[in-house]
PDB file of C-alpha atoms in Angstrom:
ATOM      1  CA  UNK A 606      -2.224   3.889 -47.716  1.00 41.00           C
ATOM      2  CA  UNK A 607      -3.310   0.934 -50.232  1.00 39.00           C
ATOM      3  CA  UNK A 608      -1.454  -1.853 -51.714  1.00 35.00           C
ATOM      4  CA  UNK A 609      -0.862  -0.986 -55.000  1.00 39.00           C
ATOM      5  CA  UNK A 610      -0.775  -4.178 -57.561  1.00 34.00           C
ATOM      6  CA  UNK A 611       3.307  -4.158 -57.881  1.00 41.00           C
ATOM      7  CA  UNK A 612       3.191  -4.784 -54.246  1.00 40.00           C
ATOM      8  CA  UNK A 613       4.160  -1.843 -52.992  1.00 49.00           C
ATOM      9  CA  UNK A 614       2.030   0.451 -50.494  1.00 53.00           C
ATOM     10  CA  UNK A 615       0.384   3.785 -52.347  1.00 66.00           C
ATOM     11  CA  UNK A 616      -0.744   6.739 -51.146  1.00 85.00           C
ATOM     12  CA  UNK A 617      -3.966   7.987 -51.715  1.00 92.00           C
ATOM     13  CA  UNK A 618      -4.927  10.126 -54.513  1.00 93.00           C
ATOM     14  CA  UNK A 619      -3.863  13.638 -53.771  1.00 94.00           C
ATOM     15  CA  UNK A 620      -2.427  13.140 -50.430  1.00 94.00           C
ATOM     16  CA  UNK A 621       0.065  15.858 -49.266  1.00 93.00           C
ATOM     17  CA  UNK A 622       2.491  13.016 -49.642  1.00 93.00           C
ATOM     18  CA  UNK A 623       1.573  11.946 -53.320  1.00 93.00           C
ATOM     19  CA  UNK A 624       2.291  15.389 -53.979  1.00 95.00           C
ATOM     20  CA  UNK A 625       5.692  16.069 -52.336  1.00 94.00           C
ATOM     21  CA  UNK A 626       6.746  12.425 -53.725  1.00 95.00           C
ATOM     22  CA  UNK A 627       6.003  13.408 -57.280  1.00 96.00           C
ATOM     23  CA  UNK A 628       7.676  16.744 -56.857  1.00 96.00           C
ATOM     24  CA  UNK A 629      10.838  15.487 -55.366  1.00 95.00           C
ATOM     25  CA  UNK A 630      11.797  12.241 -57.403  1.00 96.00           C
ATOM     26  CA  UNK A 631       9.328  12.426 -60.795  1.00 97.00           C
ATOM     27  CA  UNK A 632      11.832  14.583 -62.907  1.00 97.00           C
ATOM     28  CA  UNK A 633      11.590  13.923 -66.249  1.00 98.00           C
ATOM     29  CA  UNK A 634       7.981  14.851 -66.948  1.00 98.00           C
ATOM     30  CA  UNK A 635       5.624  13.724 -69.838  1.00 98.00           C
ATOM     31  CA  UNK A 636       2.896  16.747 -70.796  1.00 98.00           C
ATOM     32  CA  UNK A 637       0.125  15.166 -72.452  1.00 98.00           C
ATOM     33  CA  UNK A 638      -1.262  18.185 -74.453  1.00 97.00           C
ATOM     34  CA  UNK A 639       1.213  20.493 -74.162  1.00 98.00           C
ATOM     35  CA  UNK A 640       0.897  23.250 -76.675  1.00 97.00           C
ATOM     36  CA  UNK A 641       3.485  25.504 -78.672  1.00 97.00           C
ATOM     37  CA  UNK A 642       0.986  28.065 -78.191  1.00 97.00           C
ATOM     38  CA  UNK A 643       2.406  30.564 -75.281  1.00 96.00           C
ATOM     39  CA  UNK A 644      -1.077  31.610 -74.206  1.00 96.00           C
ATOM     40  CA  UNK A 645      -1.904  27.875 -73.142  1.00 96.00           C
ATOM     41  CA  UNK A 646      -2.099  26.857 -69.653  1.00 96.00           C
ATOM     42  CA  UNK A 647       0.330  23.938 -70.211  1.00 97.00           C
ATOM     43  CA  UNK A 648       2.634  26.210 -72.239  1.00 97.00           C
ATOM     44  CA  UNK A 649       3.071  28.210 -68.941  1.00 97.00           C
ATOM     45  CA  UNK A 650       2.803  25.518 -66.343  1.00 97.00           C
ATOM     46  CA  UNK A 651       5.444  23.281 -68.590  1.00 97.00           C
ATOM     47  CA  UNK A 652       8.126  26.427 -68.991  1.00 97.00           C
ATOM     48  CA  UNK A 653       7.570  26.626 -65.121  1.00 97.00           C
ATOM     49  CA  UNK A 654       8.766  23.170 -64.776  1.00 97.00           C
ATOM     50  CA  UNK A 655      11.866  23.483 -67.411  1.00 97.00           C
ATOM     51  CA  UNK A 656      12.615  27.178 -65.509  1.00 97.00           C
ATOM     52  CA  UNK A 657      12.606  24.327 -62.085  1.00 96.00           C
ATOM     53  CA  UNK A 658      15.061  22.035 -63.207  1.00 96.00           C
ATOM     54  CA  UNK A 659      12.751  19.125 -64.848  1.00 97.00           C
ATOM     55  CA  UNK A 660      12.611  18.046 -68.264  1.00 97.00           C
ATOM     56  CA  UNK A 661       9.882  18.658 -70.037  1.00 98.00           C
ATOM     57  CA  UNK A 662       8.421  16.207 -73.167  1.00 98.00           C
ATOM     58  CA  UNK A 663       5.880  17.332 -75.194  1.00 98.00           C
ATOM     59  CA  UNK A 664       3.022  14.696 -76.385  1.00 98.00           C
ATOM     60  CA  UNK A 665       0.565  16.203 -78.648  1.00 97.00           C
ATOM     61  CA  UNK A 666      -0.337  14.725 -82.189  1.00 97.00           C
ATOM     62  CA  UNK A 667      -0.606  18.319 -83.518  1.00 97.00           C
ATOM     63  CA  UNK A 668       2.674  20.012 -82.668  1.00 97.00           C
ATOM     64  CA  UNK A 669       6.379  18.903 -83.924  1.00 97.00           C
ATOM     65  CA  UNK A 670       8.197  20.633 -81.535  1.00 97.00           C
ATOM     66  CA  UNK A 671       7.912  22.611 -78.211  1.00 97.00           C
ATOM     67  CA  UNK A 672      10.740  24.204 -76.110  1.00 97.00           C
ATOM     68  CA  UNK A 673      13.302  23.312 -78.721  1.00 95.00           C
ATOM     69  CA  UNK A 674      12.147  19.329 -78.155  1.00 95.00           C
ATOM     70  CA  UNK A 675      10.900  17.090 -80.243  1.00 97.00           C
ATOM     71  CA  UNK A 676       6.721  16.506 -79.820  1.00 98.00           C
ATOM     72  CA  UNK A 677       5.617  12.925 -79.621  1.00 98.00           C
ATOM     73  CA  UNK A 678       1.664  11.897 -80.991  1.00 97.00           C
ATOM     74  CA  UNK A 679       1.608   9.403 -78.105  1.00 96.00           C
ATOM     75  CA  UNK A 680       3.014   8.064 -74.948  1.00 97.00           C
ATOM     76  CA  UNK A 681       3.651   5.030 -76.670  1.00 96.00           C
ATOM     77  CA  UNK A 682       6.214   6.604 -78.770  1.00 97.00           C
ATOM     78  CA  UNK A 683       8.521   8.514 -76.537  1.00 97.00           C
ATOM     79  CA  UNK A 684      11.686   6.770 -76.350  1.00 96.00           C
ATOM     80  CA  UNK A 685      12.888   8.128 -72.634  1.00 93.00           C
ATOM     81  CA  UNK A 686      11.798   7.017 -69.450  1.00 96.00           C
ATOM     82  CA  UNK A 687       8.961   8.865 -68.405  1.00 98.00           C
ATOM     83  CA  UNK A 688       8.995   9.675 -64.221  1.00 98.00           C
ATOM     84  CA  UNK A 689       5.418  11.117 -64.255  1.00 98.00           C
ATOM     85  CA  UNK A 690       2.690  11.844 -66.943  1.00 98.00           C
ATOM     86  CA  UNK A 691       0.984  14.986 -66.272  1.00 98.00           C
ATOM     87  CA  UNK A 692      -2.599  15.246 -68.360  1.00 98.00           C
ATOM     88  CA  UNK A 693      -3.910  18.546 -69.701  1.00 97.00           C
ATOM     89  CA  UNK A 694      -6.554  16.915 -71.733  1.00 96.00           C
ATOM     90  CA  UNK A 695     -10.126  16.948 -71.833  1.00 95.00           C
ATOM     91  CA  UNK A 696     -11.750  15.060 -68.873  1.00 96.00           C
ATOM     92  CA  UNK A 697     -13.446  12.503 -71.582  1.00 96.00           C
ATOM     93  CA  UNK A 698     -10.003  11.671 -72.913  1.00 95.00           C
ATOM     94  CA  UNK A 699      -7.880  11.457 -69.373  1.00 97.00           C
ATOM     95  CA  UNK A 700      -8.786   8.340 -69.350  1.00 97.00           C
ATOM     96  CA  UNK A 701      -6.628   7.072 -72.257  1.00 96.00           C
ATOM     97  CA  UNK A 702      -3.636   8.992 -71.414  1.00 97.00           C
ATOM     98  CA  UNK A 703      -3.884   7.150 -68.176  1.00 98.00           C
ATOM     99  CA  UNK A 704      -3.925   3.944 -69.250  1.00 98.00           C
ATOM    100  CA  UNK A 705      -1.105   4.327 -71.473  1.00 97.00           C
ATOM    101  CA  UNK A 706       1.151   5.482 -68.354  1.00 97.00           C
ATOM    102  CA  UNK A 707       0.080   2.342 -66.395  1.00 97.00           C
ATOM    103  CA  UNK A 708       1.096   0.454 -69.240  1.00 97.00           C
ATOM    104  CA  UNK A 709       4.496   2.286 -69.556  1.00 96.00           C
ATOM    105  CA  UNK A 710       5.016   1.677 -65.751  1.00 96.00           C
ATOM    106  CA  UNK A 711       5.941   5.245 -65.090  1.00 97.00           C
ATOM    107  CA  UNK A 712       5.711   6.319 -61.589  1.00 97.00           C
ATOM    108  CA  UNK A 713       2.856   8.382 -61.455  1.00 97.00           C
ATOM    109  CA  UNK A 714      -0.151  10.474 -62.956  1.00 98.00           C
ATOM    110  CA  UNK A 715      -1.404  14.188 -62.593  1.00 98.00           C
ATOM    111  CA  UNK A 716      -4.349  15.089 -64.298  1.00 98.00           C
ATOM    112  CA  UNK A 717      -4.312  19.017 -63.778  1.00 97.00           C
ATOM    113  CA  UNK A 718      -6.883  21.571 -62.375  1.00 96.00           C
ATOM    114  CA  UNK A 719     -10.277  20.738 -63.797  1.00 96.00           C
ATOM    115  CA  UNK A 720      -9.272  17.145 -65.582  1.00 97.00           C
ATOM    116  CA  UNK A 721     -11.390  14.989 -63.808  1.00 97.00           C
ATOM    117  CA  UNK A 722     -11.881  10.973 -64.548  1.00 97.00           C
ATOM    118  CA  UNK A 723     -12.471   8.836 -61.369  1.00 97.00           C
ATOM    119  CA  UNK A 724     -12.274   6.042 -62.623  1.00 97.00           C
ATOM    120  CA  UNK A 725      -9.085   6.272 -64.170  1.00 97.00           C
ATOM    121  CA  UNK A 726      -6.936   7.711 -61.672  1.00 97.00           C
ATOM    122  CA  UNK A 727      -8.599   4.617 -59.298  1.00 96.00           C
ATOM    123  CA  UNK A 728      -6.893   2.240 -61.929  1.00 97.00           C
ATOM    124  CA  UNK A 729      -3.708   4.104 -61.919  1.00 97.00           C
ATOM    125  CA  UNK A 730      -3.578   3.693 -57.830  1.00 95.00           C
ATOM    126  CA  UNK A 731      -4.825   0.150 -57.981  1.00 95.00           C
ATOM    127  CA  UNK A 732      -1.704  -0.246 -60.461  1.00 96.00           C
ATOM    128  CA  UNK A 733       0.920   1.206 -57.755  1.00 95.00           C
ATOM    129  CA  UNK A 734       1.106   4.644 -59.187  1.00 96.00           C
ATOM    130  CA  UNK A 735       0.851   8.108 -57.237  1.00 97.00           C
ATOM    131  CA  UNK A 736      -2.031   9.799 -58.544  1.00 97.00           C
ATOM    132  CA  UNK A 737      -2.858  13.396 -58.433  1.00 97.00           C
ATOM    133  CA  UNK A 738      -6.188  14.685 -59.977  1.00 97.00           C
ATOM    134  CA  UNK A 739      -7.872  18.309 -60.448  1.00 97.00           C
ATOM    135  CA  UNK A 740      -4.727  20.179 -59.010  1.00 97.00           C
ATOM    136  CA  UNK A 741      -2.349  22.520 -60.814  1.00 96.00           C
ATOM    137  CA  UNK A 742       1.227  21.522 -60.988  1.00 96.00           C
ATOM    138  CA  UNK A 743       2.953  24.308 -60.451  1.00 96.00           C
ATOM    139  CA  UNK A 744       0.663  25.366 -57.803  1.00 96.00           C
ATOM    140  CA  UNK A 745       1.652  22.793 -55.737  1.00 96.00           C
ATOM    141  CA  UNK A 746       4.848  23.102 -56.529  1.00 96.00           C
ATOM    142  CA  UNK A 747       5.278  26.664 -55.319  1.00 94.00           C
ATOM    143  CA  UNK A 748       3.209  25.874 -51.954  1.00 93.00           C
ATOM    144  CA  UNK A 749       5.648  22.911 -51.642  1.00 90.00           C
ATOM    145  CA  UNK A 750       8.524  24.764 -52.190  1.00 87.00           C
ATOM    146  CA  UNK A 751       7.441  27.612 -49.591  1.00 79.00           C
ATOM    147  CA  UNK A 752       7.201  24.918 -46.712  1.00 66.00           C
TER     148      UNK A 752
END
């Protein structure tokens, strides 16, 4: 564990208890990317997590709507809280998606299976969030609910 800058002791990035902490209490669950399109990874992986009792917002500057809920073009313009921030973006664009969570404060980050950016998840830790990179959400969440 690290102190995180709010003080508080994080875990490190991808730690089995990272992971089980942002299952258990990060419930209302930015996508970043998420697309209308049902053939998507994040269309499947988001309808998982709506099917497992989270809620789902959609952030993607080219969709209005996804799931019946209103798409937002940024972070910055969701008006709920925002528990965690999970990224299905390009690698080279992680980054800002990041950033704008730290700023937000939410609680955490995921970058999903084959998003990759060092050196932004190691500012979302040093920041005090639980950070999760290059691992599929609901694969983790269906080895974590089989334990």
């Amino acid at each position: 564990m690290r102190a995180g800058i709010r003080g508080e002791a994080t875990l490190e990035i991808n730690s089995r208890d990272a992971i089980k902490q942002i299952l258990d209490d990060c419930k209302t669950i930015a996508v970043v990317g998420l697309s209308s399109d049902s053939g998507r990874p994040s269309y499947g992986v988001a309808s998982y997590m709506r099917r497992n009792g989270y809620r789902v917002i959609p952030v993607n500057p080219n969709e209005t709507e996804v799931f019946g809920e209103k798409a937002y073009a940024s972070l910055a313009d969701v008006p709920n809280r925002i528990d965690l921030v999970d990224v299905f973006r390009r690698s080279s664009e992680a980054g800002t998606a990041v950033d704008e969570a730290i700023a937000l404060g939410v609680k955490a980050v995921w970058l999903q299976e084959g998003v990759i950016d060092n050196a932004a998840a190691q500012r979302a830790q040093d920041a005090g969030l639980l950070v999760v990179m290059d691992r599929c959400w609901l694969k983790e969440h269906a080895r974590n609910s089989r334990q």
